[in-house]
PDB file of C-alpha atoms in Angstrom:
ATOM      1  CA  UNK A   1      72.016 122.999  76.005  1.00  0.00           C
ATOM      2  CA  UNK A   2      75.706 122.989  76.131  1.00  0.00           C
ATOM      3  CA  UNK A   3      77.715 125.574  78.199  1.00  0.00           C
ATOM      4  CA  UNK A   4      79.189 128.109  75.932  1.00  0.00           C
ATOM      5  CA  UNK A   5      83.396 127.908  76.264  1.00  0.00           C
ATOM      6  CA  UNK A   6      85.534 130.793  75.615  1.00  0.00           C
ATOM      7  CA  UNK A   7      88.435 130.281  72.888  1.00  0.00           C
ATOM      8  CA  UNK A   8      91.729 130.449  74.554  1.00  0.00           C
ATOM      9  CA  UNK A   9      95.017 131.496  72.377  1.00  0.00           C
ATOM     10  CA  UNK A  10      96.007 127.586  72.573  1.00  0.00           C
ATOM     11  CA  UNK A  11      92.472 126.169  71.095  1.00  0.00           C
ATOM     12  CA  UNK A  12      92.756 129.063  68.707  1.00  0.00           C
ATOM     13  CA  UNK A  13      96.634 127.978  67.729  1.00  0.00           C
ATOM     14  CA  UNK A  14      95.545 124.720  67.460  1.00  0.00           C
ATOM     15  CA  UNK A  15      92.537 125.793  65.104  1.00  0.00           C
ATOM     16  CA  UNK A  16      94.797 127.238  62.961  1.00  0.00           C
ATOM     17  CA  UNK A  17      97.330 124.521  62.854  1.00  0.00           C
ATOM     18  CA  UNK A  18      94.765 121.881  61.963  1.00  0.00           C
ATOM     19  CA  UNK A  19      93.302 124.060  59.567  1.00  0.00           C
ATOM     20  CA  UNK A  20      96.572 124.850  57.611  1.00  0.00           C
ATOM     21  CA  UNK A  21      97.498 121.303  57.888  1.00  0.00           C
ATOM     22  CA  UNK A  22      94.162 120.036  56.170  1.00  0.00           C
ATOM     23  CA  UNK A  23      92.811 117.922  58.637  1.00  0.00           C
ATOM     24  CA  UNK A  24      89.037 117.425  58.283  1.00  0.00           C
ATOM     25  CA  UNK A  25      86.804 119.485  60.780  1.00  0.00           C
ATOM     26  CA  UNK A  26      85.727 116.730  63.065  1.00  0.00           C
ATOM     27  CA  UNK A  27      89.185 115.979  63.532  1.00  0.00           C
ATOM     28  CA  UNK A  28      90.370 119.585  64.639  1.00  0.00           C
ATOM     29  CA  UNK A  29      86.657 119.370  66.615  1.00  0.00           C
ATOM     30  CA  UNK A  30      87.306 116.771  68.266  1.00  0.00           C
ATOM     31  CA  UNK A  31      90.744 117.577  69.263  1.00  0.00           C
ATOM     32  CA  UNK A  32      89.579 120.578  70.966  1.00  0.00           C
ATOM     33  CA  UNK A  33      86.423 119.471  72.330  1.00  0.00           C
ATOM     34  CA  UNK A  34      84.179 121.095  70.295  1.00  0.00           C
ATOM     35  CA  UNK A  35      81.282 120.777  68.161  1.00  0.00           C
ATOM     36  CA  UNK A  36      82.317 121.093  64.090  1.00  0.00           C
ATOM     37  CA  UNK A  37      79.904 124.068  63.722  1.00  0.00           C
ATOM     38  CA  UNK A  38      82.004 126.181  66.384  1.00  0.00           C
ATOM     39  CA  UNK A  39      85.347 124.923  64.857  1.00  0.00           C
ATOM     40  CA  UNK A  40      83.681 126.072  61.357  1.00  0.00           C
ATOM     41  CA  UNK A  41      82.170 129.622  62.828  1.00  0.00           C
ATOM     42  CA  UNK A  42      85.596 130.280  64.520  1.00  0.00           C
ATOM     43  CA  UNK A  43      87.879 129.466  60.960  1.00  0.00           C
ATOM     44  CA  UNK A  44      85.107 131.868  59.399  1.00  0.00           C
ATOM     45  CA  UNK A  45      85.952 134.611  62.102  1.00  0.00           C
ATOM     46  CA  UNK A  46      89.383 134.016  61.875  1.00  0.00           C
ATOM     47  CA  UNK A  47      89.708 134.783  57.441  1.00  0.00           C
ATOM     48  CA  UNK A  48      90.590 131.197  57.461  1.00  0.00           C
ATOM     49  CA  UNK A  49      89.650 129.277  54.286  1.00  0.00           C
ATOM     50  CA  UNK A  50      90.301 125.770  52.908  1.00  0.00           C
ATOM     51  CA  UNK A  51      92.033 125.179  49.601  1.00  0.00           C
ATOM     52  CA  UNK A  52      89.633 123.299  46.881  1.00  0.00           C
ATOM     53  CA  UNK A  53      91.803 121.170  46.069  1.00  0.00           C
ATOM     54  CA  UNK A  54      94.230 119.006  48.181  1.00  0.00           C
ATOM     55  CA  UNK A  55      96.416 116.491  45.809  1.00  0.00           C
ATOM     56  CA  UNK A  56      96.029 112.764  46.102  1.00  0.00           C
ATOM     57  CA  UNK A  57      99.303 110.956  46.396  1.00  0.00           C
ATOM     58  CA  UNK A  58      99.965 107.674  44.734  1.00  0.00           C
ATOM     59  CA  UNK A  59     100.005 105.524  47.773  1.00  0.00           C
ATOM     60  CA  UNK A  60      96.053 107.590  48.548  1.00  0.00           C
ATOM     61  CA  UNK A  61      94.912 106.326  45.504  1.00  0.00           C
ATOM     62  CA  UNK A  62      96.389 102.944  45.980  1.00  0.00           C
ATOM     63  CA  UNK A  63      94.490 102.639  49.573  1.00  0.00           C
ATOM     64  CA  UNK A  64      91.287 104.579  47.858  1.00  0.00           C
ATOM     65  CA  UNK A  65      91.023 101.719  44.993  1.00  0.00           C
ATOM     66  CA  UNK A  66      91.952  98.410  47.539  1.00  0.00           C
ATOM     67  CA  UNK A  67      89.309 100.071  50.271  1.00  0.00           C
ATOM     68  CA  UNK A  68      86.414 100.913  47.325  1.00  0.00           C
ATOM     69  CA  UNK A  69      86.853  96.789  46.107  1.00  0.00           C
ATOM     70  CA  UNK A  70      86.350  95.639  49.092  1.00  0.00           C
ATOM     71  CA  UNK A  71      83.323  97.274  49.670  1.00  0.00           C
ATOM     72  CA  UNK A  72      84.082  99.501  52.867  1.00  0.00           C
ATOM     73  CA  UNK A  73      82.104 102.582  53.291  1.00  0.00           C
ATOM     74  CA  UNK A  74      82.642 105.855  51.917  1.00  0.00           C
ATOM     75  CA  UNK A  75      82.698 107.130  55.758  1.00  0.00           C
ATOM     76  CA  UNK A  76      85.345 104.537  56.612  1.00  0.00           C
ATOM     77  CA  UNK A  77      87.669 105.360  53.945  1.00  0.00           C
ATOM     78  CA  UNK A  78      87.391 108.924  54.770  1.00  0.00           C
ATOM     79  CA  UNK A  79      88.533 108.166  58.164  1.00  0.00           C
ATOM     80  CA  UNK A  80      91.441 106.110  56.775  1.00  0.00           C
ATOM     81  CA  UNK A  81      92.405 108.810  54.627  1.00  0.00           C
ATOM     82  CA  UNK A  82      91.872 111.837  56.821  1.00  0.00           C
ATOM     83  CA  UNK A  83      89.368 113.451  54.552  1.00  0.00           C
ATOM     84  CA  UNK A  84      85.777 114.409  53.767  1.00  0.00           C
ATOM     85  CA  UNK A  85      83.892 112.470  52.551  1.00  0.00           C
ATOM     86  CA  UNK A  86      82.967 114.365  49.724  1.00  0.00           C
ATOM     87  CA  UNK A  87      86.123 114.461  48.216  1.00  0.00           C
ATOM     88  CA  UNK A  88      86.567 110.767  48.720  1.00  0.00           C
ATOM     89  CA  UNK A  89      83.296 110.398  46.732  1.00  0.00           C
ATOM     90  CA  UNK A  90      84.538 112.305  43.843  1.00  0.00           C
ATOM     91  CA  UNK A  91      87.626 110.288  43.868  1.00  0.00           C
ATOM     92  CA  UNK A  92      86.137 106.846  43.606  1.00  0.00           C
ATOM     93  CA  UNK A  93      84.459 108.594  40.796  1.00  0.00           C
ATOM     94  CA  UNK A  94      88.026 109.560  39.056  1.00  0.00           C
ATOM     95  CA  UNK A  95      89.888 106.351  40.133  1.00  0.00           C
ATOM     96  CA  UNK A  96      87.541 103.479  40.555  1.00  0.00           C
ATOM     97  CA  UNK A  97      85.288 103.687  36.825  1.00  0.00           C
ATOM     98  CA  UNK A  98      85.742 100.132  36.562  1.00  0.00           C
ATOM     99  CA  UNK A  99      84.334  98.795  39.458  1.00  0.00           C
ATOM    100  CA  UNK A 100      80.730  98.904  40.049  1.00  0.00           C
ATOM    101  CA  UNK A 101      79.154 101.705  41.950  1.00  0.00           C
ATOM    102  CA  UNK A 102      78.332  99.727  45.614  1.00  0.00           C
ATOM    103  CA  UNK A 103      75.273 101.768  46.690  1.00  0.00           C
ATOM    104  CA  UNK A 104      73.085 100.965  43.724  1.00  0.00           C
ATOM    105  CA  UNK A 105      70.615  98.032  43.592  1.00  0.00           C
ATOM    106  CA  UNK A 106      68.711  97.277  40.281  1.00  0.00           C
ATOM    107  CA  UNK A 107      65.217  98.189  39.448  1.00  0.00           C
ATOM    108  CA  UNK A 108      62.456  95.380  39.766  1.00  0.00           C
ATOM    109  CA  UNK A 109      59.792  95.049  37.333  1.00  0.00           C
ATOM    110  CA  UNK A 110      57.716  95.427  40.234  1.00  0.00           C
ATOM    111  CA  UNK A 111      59.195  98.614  41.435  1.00  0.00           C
ATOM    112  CA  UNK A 112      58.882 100.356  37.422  1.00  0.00           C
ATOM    113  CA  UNK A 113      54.966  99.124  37.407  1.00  0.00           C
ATOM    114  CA  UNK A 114      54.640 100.982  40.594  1.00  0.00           C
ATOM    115  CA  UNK A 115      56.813 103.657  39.448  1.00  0.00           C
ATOM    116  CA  UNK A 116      54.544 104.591  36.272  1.00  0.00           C
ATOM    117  CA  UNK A 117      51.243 103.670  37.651  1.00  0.00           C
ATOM    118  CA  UNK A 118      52.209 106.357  40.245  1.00  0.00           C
ATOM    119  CA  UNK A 119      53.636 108.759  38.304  1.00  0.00           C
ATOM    120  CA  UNK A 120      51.089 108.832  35.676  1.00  0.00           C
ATOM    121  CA  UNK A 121      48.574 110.005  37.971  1.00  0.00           C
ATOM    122  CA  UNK A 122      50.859 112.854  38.891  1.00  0.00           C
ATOM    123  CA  UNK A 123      52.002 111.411  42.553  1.00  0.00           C
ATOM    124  CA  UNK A 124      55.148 113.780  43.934  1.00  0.00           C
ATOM    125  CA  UNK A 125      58.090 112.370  43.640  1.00  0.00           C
ATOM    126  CA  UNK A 126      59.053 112.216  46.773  1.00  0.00           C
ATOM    127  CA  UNK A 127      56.217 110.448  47.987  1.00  0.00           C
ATOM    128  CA  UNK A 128      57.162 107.433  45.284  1.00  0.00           C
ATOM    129  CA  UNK A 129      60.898 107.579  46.667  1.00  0.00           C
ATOM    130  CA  UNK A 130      59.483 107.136  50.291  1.00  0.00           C
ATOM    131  CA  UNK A 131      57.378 104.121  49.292  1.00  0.00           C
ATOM    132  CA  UNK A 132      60.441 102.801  47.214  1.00  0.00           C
ATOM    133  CA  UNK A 133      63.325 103.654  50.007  1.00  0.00           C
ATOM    134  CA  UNK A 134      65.325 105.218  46.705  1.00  0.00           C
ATOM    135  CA  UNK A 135      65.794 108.913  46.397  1.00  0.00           C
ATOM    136  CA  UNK A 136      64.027 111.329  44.702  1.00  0.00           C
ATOM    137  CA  UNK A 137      66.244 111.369  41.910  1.00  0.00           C
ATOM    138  CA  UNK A 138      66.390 108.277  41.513  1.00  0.00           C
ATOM    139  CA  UNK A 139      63.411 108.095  41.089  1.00  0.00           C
ATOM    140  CA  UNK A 140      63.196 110.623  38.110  1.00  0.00           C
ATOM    141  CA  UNK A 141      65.974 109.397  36.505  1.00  0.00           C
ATOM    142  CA  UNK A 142      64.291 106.408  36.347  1.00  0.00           C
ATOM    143  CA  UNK A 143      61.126 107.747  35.322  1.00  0.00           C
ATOM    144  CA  UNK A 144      63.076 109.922  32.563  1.00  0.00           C
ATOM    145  CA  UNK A 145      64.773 106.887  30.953  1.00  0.00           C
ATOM    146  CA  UNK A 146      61.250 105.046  30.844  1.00  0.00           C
ATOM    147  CA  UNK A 147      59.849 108.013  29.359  1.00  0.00           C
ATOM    148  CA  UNK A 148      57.290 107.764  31.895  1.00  0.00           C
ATOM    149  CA  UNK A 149      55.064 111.357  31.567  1.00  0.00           C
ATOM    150  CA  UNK A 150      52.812 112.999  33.991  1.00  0.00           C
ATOM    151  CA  UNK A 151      48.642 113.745  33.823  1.00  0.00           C
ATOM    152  CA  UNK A 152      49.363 116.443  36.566  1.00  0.00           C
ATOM    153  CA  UNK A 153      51.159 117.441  39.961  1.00  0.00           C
ATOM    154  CA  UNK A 154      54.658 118.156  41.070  1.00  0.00           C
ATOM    155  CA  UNK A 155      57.614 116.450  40.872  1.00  0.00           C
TER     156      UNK A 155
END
């Protein structure tokens, strides 16, 4: 386990500085050679708190859209944009609707016969998702729009 490391005025200066500034927590972690959860636990101390929203500029969007078409990774375009990925996801949401979503592969026909014969029988859901390497909601979503319905069990 690593050694615990007191938080001098600099690293705390520089805490706050990143913070104010927006940069993503493994960015402000990293600077200060810490791990993300004591960068987090020390903002919390310290009353600091993000805004929900930071605006997307024009030339953002412009590198969001040319980095979403050619296929590079949500993580990746974070990085290039110095942000989380979460918002990153939401934007390719807003500003790429016309291309097609990257991380989805079509159902097979053997994949549904699987699907129902499992789910019939009332097999969990996440068992089905294991077997399938999809997530569980994909997997009822799926199940949903074949109006696929249960014997038994969980989902």
């Amino acid at each position: 386990m690593a050694e615990w490391k007191a938080w001098t005025n600099k690293d705390i200066q520089s805490l706050e500085d990143g913070w104010a500034a927006g940069r993503p927590v493994h960015l402000i972690a990293r600077a200060l050679r810490r791990t993300e959860a004591a960068v987090r636990i020390k903002a919390y101390h310290l009353g600091l708190r993000r805004r929900n929203y930071v605006r997307w500029s024009d030339e953002d969007v412009a590198l969001l859209v040319a980095l979403h078409a050619k296929g590079t990774s949500i993580p990746e375009i974070a990085r290039h944009l110095v942000r989380e990925p979460g918002p990153v996801r939401s934007a390719i949401r807003t500003y790429c609707h016309d291309a097609a979503p990257t991380d989805r592969r079509p159902w097979t026909a053997k994949e549904e016969r699987l699907l129902e014969a499992r789910w019939k029988v009332g097999e969990r859901a996440y068992n089905i998702a294991k077997e399938l390497n999809r997530s569980i909601n994909a997997i009822r979503c799926r199940a949903n729009q074949m109006g696929l319905q249960r014997q038994w069990g969980n989902t």
